[in-house]
Tab-separated table of C-alpha atoms and ligand atoms in Angstrom:
chain	number	residue	atom	x	y	z
A	189	MET	CA	-37.831	108.962	7.042
A	190	ASN	CA	-35.685	106.725	4.910
A	191	LYS	CA	-37.332	103.527	3.922
A	192	ILE	CA	-35.260	100.501	4.940
A	193	GLU	CA	-34.288	98.301	2.020
A	194	LYS	CA	-35.442	94.902	3.244
A	195	LYS	CA	-33.282	91.879	2.504
A	196	ASP	CA	-34.421	88.303	2.143
A	197	ILE	CA	-33.532	86.822	5.518
A	198	ARG	CA	-32.911	83.472	3.911
A	199	SER	CA	-29.906	84.813	2.067
A	200	PHE	CA	-28.311	85.174	5.552
A	201	SER	CA	-26.187	82.322	6.862
A	202	LEU	CA	-26.439	81.452	10.545
A	203	GLU	CA	-23.166	83.312	11.177
A	204	LYS	CA	-24.431	86.423	9.421
A	205	LEU	CA	-27.666	86.293	11.408
A	206	GLU	CA	-25.686	86.015	14.622
A	207	LEU	CA	-23.691	89.091	13.678
A	208	PHE	CA	-26.888	90.989	12.922
A	209	PHE	CA	-28.375	90.020	16.287
A	210	GLN	CA	-25.213	90.963	18.105
A	211	SER	CA	-24.954	94.357	16.438
A	212	SER	CA	-28.612	95.127	17.162
A	213	GLY	CA	-28.181	94.296	20.845
A	214	GLU	CA	-30.243	91.113	20.713
A	215	LYS	CA	-29.325	87.807	22.321
A	216	VAL	CA	-27.157	85.861	19.926
A	217	PHE	CA	-28.837	82.500	20.626
A	218	ARG	CA	-31.987	83.883	19.009
A	219	ALA	CA	-30.220	83.593	15.655
A	220	LYS	CA	-30.230	79.808	15.959
A	221	GLN	CA	-33.912	79.809	16.846
A	222	VAL	CA	-34.786	81.982	13.872
A	223	HIS	CA	-32.582	79.893	11.611
A	224	LYS	CA	-34.447	76.777	12.736
A	225	TRP	CA	-37.819	78.358	11.967
A	226	LEU	CA	-36.602	79.276	8.520
A	227	TRP	CA	-34.821	76.105	7.570
A	228	GLN	CA	-36.348	73.275	9.543
A	229	LYS	CA	-39.903	74.452	9.957
A	230	GLY	CA	-40.092	76.412	6.709
A	231	VAL	CA	-42.257	79.263	8.017
A	232	SER	CA	-43.275	82.078	5.705
A	233	SER	CA	-43.822	84.853	8.271
A	234	PHE	CA	-42.108	86.112	11.422
A	235	ASP	CA	-45.395	85.792	13.323
A	236	GLU	CA	-45.120	82.033	13.112
A	237	MET	CA	-41.895	82.102	15.159
A	238	THR	CA	-43.686	81.535	18.429
A	239	ASN	CA	-40.665	81.245	20.719
A	240	ILE	CA	-39.336	84.628	19.582
A	241	PRO	CA	-40.502	87.666	21.621
A	242	ASN	CA	-42.993	89.910	19.862
A	243	SER	CA	-40.693	92.918	19.889
A	244	LEU	CA	-37.973	90.966	18.119
A	245	ARG	CA	-40.442	89.611	15.582
A	246	LEU	CA	-41.341	93.220	14.800
A	247	THR	CA	-37.691	94.216	14.431
A	248	LEU	CA	-37.150	91.309	12.065
A	249	ALA	CA	-40.192	92.235	10.003
A	250	GLU	CA	-38.930	95.813	9.769
A	251	ASN	CA	-35.546	94.693	8.482
A	252	PHE	CA	-36.212	91.556	6.506
A	253	LEU	CA	-38.503	89.815	4.082
A	254	ILE	CA	-39.103	86.099	3.857
A	255	ASN	CA	-39.217	85.560	0.116
A	256	SER	CA	-41.049	82.331	0.431
A	257	ILE	CA	-42.536	80.133	-2.187
A	258	ILE	CA	-46.092	78.876	-1.980
A	259	ILE	CA	-47.769	75.792	-3.297
A	260	ASP	CA	-50.282	77.445	-5.569
A	261	LYS	CA	-52.187	74.450	-6.861
A	262	ASN	CA	-51.906	70.726	-6.727
A	263	GLN	CA	-53.382	67.810	-8.586
A	264	LYS	CA	-53.442	64.176	-7.567
A	265	SER	CA	-53.098	61.372	-10.072
A	266	ARG	CA	-54.972	58.070	-9.939
A	267	ASP	CA	-51.628	56.432	-9.120
A	268	GLY	CA	-51.000	58.667	-6.093
A	269	THR	CA	-48.564	61.047	-7.804
A	270	ILE	CA	-49.083	64.665	-6.737
A	271	LYS	CA	-48.147	67.537	-9.045
A	272	ASN	CA	-47.642	70.991	-7.563
A	273	SER	CA	-47.504	74.408	-9.155
A	274	ILE	CA	-45.182	76.426	-7.018
A	275	LYS	CA	-45.420	80.189	-7.073
A	276	LEU	CA	-42.188	82.099	-6.497
A	277	HIS	CA	-42.049	85.517	-4.837
A	278	ASP	CA	-42.032	87.259	-8.253
A	279	GLY	CA	-45.101	85.394	-9.455
A	280	LEU	CA	-43.255	82.944	-11.726
A	281	ILE	CA	-44.273	79.311	-11.528
A	282	VAL	CA	-42.333	76.056	-11.426
A	283	GLU	CA	-43.612	72.552	-10.950
A	284	SER	CA	-42.581	69.771	-8.627
A	285	VAL	CA	-43.945	66.304	-8.216
A	286	ILE	CA	-44.276	63.758	-5.406
A	287	ILE	CA	-44.048	60.169	-6.574
A	288	PRO	CA	-44.946	57.557	-3.949
A	289	SER	CA	-44.069	53.900	-4.314
A	290	SER	CA	-44.059	51.020	-1.862
A	291	LYS	CA	-40.429	51.552	-0.880
A	292	ARG	CA	-39.882	55.290	-1.193
A	293	ILE	CA	-41.408	58.695	-1.716
A	294	THR	CA	-39.549	60.624	-4.365
A	295	GLY	CA	-39.717	64.369	-4.845
A	296	CYS	CA	-38.997	65.549	-8.385
A	297	VAL	CA	-37.893	69.186	-8.278
A	298	SER	CA	-37.186	72.036	-10.681
A	299	SER	CA	-33.948	73.991	-10.917
A	300	GLN	CA	-34.912	76.727	-13.397
A	301	VAL	CA	-38.036	78.552	-14.500
A	302	GLY	CA	-38.329	77.183	-18.019
A	303	CYS	CA	-35.253	75.756	-19.747
A	304	SER	CA	-32.670	77.096	-22.169
A	305	LEU	CA	-32.085	73.725	-23.817
A	306	ASP	CA	-34.072	72.528	-26.795
A	307	CYS	CA	-34.846	68.808	-26.405
A	308	ILE	CA	-37.730	68.691	-28.822
A	309	PHE	CA	-39.530	65.824	-27.083
A	310	CYS	CA	-39.747	67.711	-23.769
A	311	ALA	CA	-42.624	70.049	-22.842
A	312	THR	CA	-40.436	72.274	-20.681
A	313	SER	CA	-38.269	73.232	-23.654
A	314	SER	CA	-41.229	75.096	-25.140
A	315	LEU	CA	-40.980	77.601	-22.281
A	316	LYS	CA	-38.027	79.852	-22.598
A	317	ARG	CA	-35.716	80.063	-19.629
A	318	MET	CA	-36.939	82.940	-17.484
A	319	ARG	CA	-34.459	82.629	-14.653
A	320	ASN	CA	-32.538	80.331	-12.377
A	321	LEU	CA	-34.042	79.358	-9.047
A	322	ASN	CA	-31.862	80.486	-6.176
A	323	SER	CA	-30.707	77.884	-3.707
A	324	ASP	CA	-33.270	78.899	-1.098
A	325	GLU	CA	-36.089	78.476	-3.575
A	326	ILE	CA	-34.859	75.032	-4.513
A	327	PHE	CA	-34.518	74.088	-0.861
A	328	ASP	CA	-37.984	75.484	-0.069
A	329	GLN	CA	-39.487	73.477	-2.872
A	330	VAL	CA	-38.107	70.294	-1.349
A	331	ALA	CA	-39.041	71.310	2.217
A	332	SER	CA	-42.601	72.222	1.288
A	333	ILE	CA	-43.356	69.133	-0.753
A	334	SER	CA	-41.778	67.030	1.976
A	335	LYS	CA	-44.251	68.578	4.430
A	336	GLN	CA	-47.032	67.922	1.936
A	337	SER	CA	-45.889	64.313	1.700
A	338	GLU	CA	-46.171	63.992	5.491
A	339	VAL	CA	-49.727	65.328	5.368
A	340	HIS	CA	-50.932	63.219	2.439
A	341	LEU	CA	-48.771	60.118	2.709
A	342	ASN	CA	-47.767	60.099	6.391
A	343	ARG	CA	-44.075	60.151	5.516
A	344	PRO	CA	-41.628	62.850	4.449
A	345	LEU	CA	-39.770	62.525	1.158
A	346	THR	CA	-37.136	59.803	1.162
A	347	ASN	CA	-35.529	60.567	-2.209
A	348	ILE	CA	-34.987	63.625	-4.389
A	349	VAL	CA	-34.473	63.755	-8.135
A	350	PHE	CA	-33.534	66.883	-10.051
A	351	MET	CA	-35.695	65.903	-12.995
A	352	GLY	CA	-38.252	68.688	-12.955
A	353	MET	CA	-38.037	71.834	-15.040
A	354	GLY	CA	-34.669	73.138	-16.147
A	355	GLU	CA	-31.096	71.966	-16.549
A	356	PRO	CA	-29.528	71.704	-13.086
A	357	LEU	CA	-25.948	71.920	-14.355
A	358	LEU	CA	-26.703	75.297	-15.922
A	359	ASN	CA	-27.631	76.534	-12.449
A	360	TYR	CA	-24.705	74.832	-10.808
A	361	LYS	CA	-23.959	77.004	-7.801
A	362	ASN	CA	-27.543	77.246	-6.601
A	363	VAL	CA	-28.301	73.559	-7.104
A	364	ILE	CA	-25.186	72.568	-5.166
A	365	GLY	CA	-26.042	75.117	-2.455
A	366	ALA	CA	-29.553	73.690	-2.158
A	367	ILE	CA	-28.271	70.113	-1.967
A	368	LYS	CA	-25.932	71.142	0.850
A	369	LYS	CA	-28.925	72.388	2.832
A	370	ILE	CA	-31.091	69.417	1.910
A	371	THR	CA	-28.442	66.998	3.150
A	372	SER	CA	-27.305	68.968	6.198
A	373	ARG	CA	-28.582	68.023	9.631
A	374	ASP	CA	-29.777	71.574	10.182
A	375	GLY	CA	-31.731	71.303	6.965
A	376	LEU	CA	-33.622	68.165	6.004
A	377	GLY	CA	-30.947	65.567	6.710
A	378	ILE	CA	-31.643	63.589	3.538
A	379	SER	CA	-28.627	61.475	2.590
A	380	SER	CA	-26.744	62.346	-0.626
A	381	ARG	CA	-27.127	58.727	-1.690
A	382	ARG	CA	-30.841	59.409	-2.007
A	383	ILE	CA	-30.405	62.363	-4.336
A	384	THR	CA	-30.029	62.117	-8.108
A	385	LEU	CA	-29.158	64.975	-10.395
A	386	SER	CA	-30.251	64.455	-13.976
A	387	THR	CA	-28.501	66.388	-16.722
A	388	SER	CA	-28.877	66.414	-20.456
A	389	GLY	CA	-25.087	66.249	-20.505
A	390	ILE	CA	-22.943	69.372	-20.103
A	391	PRO	CA	-19.406	67.885	-20.163
A	392	LYS	CA	-17.568	70.747	-18.498
A	393	MET	CA	-19.983	70.791	-15.586
A	394	ILE	CA	-19.916	67.005	-15.184
A	395	LYS	CA	-16.163	67.328	-14.673
A	396	LYS	CA	-16.769	70.082	-12.173
A	397	LEU	CA	-19.107	67.799	-10.207
A	398	ALA	CA	-16.287	65.276	-10.028
A	399	ASP	CA	-13.755	67.912	-8.999
A	400	ASP	CA	-16.122	69.121	-6.291
A	401	ARG	CA	-16.372	65.537	-5.010
A	402	VAL	CA	-20.148	65.588	-4.783
A	403	LYS	CA	-21.709	62.554	-3.145
A	404	PHE	CA	-25.050	62.391	-4.908
A	405	LYS	CA	-25.894	60.254	-7.936
A	406	LEU	CA	-25.655	61.371	-11.535
A	407	ALA	CA	-28.028	60.535	-14.368
A	408	VAL	CA	-27.536	61.598	-17.973
A	409	SER	CA	-30.339	61.910	-20.489
A	410	LEU	CA	-28.651	60.125	-23.358
A	411	HIS	CA	-31.552	58.976	-25.556
A	412	SER	CA	-29.170	58.159	-28.377
A	413	ALA	CA	-25.522	57.152	-28.529
A	414	ARG	CA	-25.283	58.284	-32.164
A	415	GLN	CA	-24.225	61.879	-32.610
A	416	SER	CA	-26.343	62.483	-35.760
A	417	THR	CA	-29.518	61.187	-34.089
A	418	ARG	CA	-28.872	62.951	-30.803
A	419	GLU	CA	-28.407	66.270	-32.576
A	420	LYS	CA	-31.794	65.872	-34.211
A	421	ILE	CA	-33.684	65.292	-30.988
A	422	MET	CA	-31.507	67.487	-28.745
A	423	PRO	CA	-30.129	70.167	-31.093
A	424	PHE	CA	-27.989	71.854	-28.428
A	425	THR	CA	-25.776	68.749	-28.377
A	426	ARG	CA	-24.084	70.022	-31.544
A	427	LYS	CA	-22.112	72.123	-29.080
A	428	PHE	CA	-21.655	69.266	-26.628
A	429	PRO	CA	-20.783	66.244	-28.773
A	430	LEU	CA	-20.840	62.664	-27.519
A	431	ASP	CA	-17.044	62.397	-27.525
A	432	ASP	CA	-16.827	65.187	-24.960
A	433	LEU	CA	-19.648	63.629	-22.962
A	434	ILE	CA	-17.833	60.288	-22.895
A	435	GLU	CA	-14.620	61.948	-21.794
A	436	SER	CA	-16.379	63.809	-18.979
A	437	LEU	CA	-18.157	60.675	-17.770
A	438	LYS	CA	-14.912	58.731	-17.735
A	439	TYR	CA	-13.460	61.495	-15.624
A	440	TRP	CA	-16.515	61.442	-13.322
A	441	ASN	CA	-16.128	57.712	-12.840
A	442	LYS	CA	-12.383	57.896	-12.281
A	443	ILE	CA	-12.683	60.545	-9.587
A	444	THR	CA	-15.902	59.466	-7.855
A	445	ASN	CA	-15.821	55.743	-8.503
A	446	LYS	CA	-19.547	56.003	-9.214
A	447	VAL	CA	-21.619	54.497	-11.976
A	448	VAL	CA	-23.720	56.851	-14.088
A	449	THR	CA	-27.349	56.147	-14.948
A	450	LEU	CA	-28.188	56.649	-18.606
A	451	GLU	CA	-31.775	57.682	-19.231
A	452	TYR	CA	-33.009	56.478	-22.544
A	453	ILE	CA	-36.336	56.722	-24.351
A	454	ILE	CA	-36.934	54.472	-27.351
A	455	TRP	CA	-38.970	56.066	-30.111
A	456	LYS	CA	-40.437	54.435	-33.166
A	457	ASP	CA	-38.318	55.105	-36.278
A	458	ILE	CA	-35.907	57.370	-34.381
A	459	ASN	CA	-33.675	55.104	-32.298
A	460	ASP	CA	-35.228	51.655	-32.515
A	461	LYS	CA	-32.845	50.001	-34.977
A	462	ILE	CA	-30.095	47.501	-34.321
A	463	GLU	CA	-27.444	50.183	-35.059
A	464	ASP	CA	-28.927	52.251	-32.246
A	465	ILE	CA	-28.727	49.348	-29.823
A	466	ASN	CA	-25.136	48.606	-30.817
A	467	SER	CA	-24.105	52.226	-30.406
A	468	LEU	CA	-25.601	52.258	-26.920
A	469	ILE	CA	-23.734	49.067	-26.040
A	470	ASN	CA	-20.459	50.572	-27.275
A	471	PHE	CA	-21.120	53.708	-25.253
A	472	CYS	CA	-21.762	51.654	-22.102
A	473	LYS	CA	-18.615	49.644	-22.654
A	474	GLU	CA	-16.610	52.830	-22.335
A	475	ILE	CA	-18.251	54.071	-19.149
A	476	PRO	CA	-19.366	52.144	-16.068
A	477	SER	CA	-23.088	52.740	-16.339
A	478	LYS	CA	-26.567	51.366	-16.012
A	479	VAL	CA	-29.368	52.034	-18.428
A	480	ASN	CA	-32.826	53.176	-17.494
A	481	LEU	CA	-35.241	52.682	-20.365
A	482	ILE	CA	-37.924	55.271	-19.759
A	483	GLU	CA	-41.365	55.371	-21.205
A	484	TYR	CA	-42.125	58.285	-23.520
A	485	ASN	CA	-44.858	60.608	-22.352
A	486	SER	CA	-46.591	62.218	-25.247
A	487	ILE	CA	-46.476	65.992	-25.432
A	488	GLY	CA	-48.481	66.129	-28.622
A	489	ASN	CA	-45.594	66.237	-31.114
A	490	SER	CA	-46.500	63.747	-33.803
A	491	LYS	CA	-42.844	63.065	-34.741
A	492	PHE	CA	-42.362	61.171	-31.502
A	493	LYS	CA	-44.048	57.847	-30.818
A	494	GLN	CA	-43.064	55.378	-28.138
A	495	ALA	CA	-41.478	52.299	-29.741
A	496	SER	CA	-43.309	48.999	-29.440
A	497	LYS	CA	-43.003	46.808	-26.369
A	498	ALA	CA	-41.103	44.310	-28.522
A	499	LYS	CA	-38.442	46.921	-29.336
A	500	VAL	CA	-38.043	47.821	-25.680
A	501	ILE	CA	-37.530	44.148	-24.840
A	502	GLU	CA	-35.074	43.814	-27.718
A	503	TYR	CA	-32.997	46.647	-26.225
A	504	LYS	CA	-33.216	45.114	-22.760
A	505	ASN	CA	-32.164	41.668	-23.917
A	506	ALA	CA	-29.266	43.007	-25.971
A	507	LEU	CA	-27.928	44.987	-23.010
A	508	GLU	CA	-28.357	42.098	-20.605
A	509	LYS	CA	-26.561	39.779	-22.967
A	510	VAL	CA	-23.395	41.843	-22.572
A	511	LYS	CA	-23.970	42.295	-18.832
A	512	ILE	CA	-24.939	45.951	-18.870
A	513	PRO	CA	-27.433	46.595	-16.038
A	514	VAL	CA	-30.756	47.759	-17.429
A	515	SER	CA	-34.181	48.523	-16.026
A	516	ILE	CA	-37.445	49.655	-17.530
A	517	ARG	CA	-39.062	52.618	-15.835
A	518	SER	CA	-42.775	52.973	-16.243
A	519	SER	CA	-44.278	56.379	-16.151
A	520	ARG	CA	-46.156	57.917	-13.216
A	521	GLY	CA	-48.744	60.659	-13.018
A	522	LYS	CA	-49.500	60.679	-16.735
A	523	ASP	CA	-53.185	61.528	-16.296
A	524	ILE	CA	-52.262	64.868	-14.708
A	525	ASP	CA	-49.288	65.676	-16.996
A	526	ALA	CA	-46.895	65.172	-14.105
A	527	ALA	CA	-44.726	62.593	-15.853
A	528	CYS	CA	-41.168	63.214	-17.073
A	529	GLY	CA	-41.066	65.817	-19.793
A	530	GLN	CA	-44.687	66.826	-19.319
A	531	LEU	CA	-44.146	69.650	-16.867
A	532	ALA	CA	-45.603	72.845	-18.338
A	533	ASN	CA	-47.762	70.902	-20.702
A	534	ARG	CA	-50.947	72.579	-19.545
B	2082	SAH	N1	-32.590	68.801	-17.898
B	2082	SAH	C1	-32.432	67.602	-17.159
B	2082	SAH	C2	-33.561	67.312	-16.178
B	2082	SAH	C3	-34.980	67.455	-16.645
B	2082	SAH	S1	-35.757	66.212	-17.614
B	2082	SAH	C4	-32.240	66.431	-18.096
B	2082	SAH	O1	-32.417	66.599	-19.279
B	2082	SAH	O2	-31.858	65.366	-17.641
B	2082	SAH	C5	-35.832	64.737	-16.742
B	2082	SAH	C6	-35.890	63.507	-17.653
B	2082	SAH	O3	-37.122	63.422	-18.391
B	2082	SAH	C7	-34.777	63.513	-18.699
B	2082	SAH	O4	-34.219	62.243	-18.811
B	2082	SAH	C8	-35.549	63.862	-19.951
B	2082	SAH	O5	-34.864	63.507	-21.099
B	2082	SAH	C9	-36.830	63.118	-19.740
B	2082	SAH	N2	-37.915	63.565	-20.619
B	2082	SAH	C10	-38.074	64.750	-21.213
B	2082	SAH	N3	-39.198	64.763	-21.965
B	2082	SAH	C11	-39.759	63.552	-21.826
B	2082	SAH	C12	-40.961	62.948	-22.335
B	2082	SAH	N4	-41.797	63.621	-23.116
B	2082	SAH	N5	-41.225	61.684	-21.952
B	2082	SAH	C13	-40.402	61.004	-21.132
B	2082	SAH	N6	-39.281	61.519	-20.620
B	2082	SAH	C14	-38.955	62.775	-20.955
């Protein structure tokens, strides 16, 4: 007997499922039920679909796989942050983090296994990029940590940031596909306004976001507004110079009318001089933006040391003086290596 090549049922849209049910002589409304189990309840086996008759569950299991992800391990920080290792169907691992605060619960999710970029201050860049996550895997990551948030924190996730492993704009189609499901009512129904995509700055793809009229927020990891400095800490930016980044962000703002958040770490002796501050101010004058000064989380590279508190305040005051919105973001989950840039550290 020929062995049936099983397909991942989650690669089937509702319409495709309906067609399958119709052609196999099943009731078409079952497709909606199955779809709900997959996308709203996030089950990982057909046996969990309790309102589906046994015989149909068997048929489904004979024809399909559910390539689900599982939360392999988790660690809880003293500050309430939870870091998860998520195992994909092929055994590869990504990490995602739940960050609770008084107002919101933020899920920080990964878009790739490893990363192809080379930001030398980031732990993930030491892992080479193994593969992109598909949109179902990204969605599942969000759905499963949202469930985990309900169990541990009595509330589902309220906000999502694409600030985990990988460069989301280098996995464009799947990230956008996942966000569609995350925001859709049949999915998790989280509003686009509560989703932020963080990119290290791929100009062509930033323009594409604008052209696609996406509704979520955009953050760019700038870290320096001086080309020579930026190239040293993020060598890939030789190919994506600041002039192109500026042009793409102007375009983003023109089309979407949205402000971009600039993520910025201040390091001792790297970008803590007055010229660095002035370059950042000039950059912000060209693009409607707000600056998020983020704390550096050590990954054991001795070249990088967080600048002094005084330097951070100097930056903040200089930006405020010219009316550029600025905030200081303190780090969460440091004790378990769950903070920005620390994923894959252990
Ligand atoms: N590739 C995307 C998303 C992943 S990184 C991007 O670069 O934006 C998410 C944020 O953490 C980025 O702003 C990144 O620059 C920052 N980051 C990386 N390493 C860090 C570290 N060691 N300490 C603090 N922030 C770090």
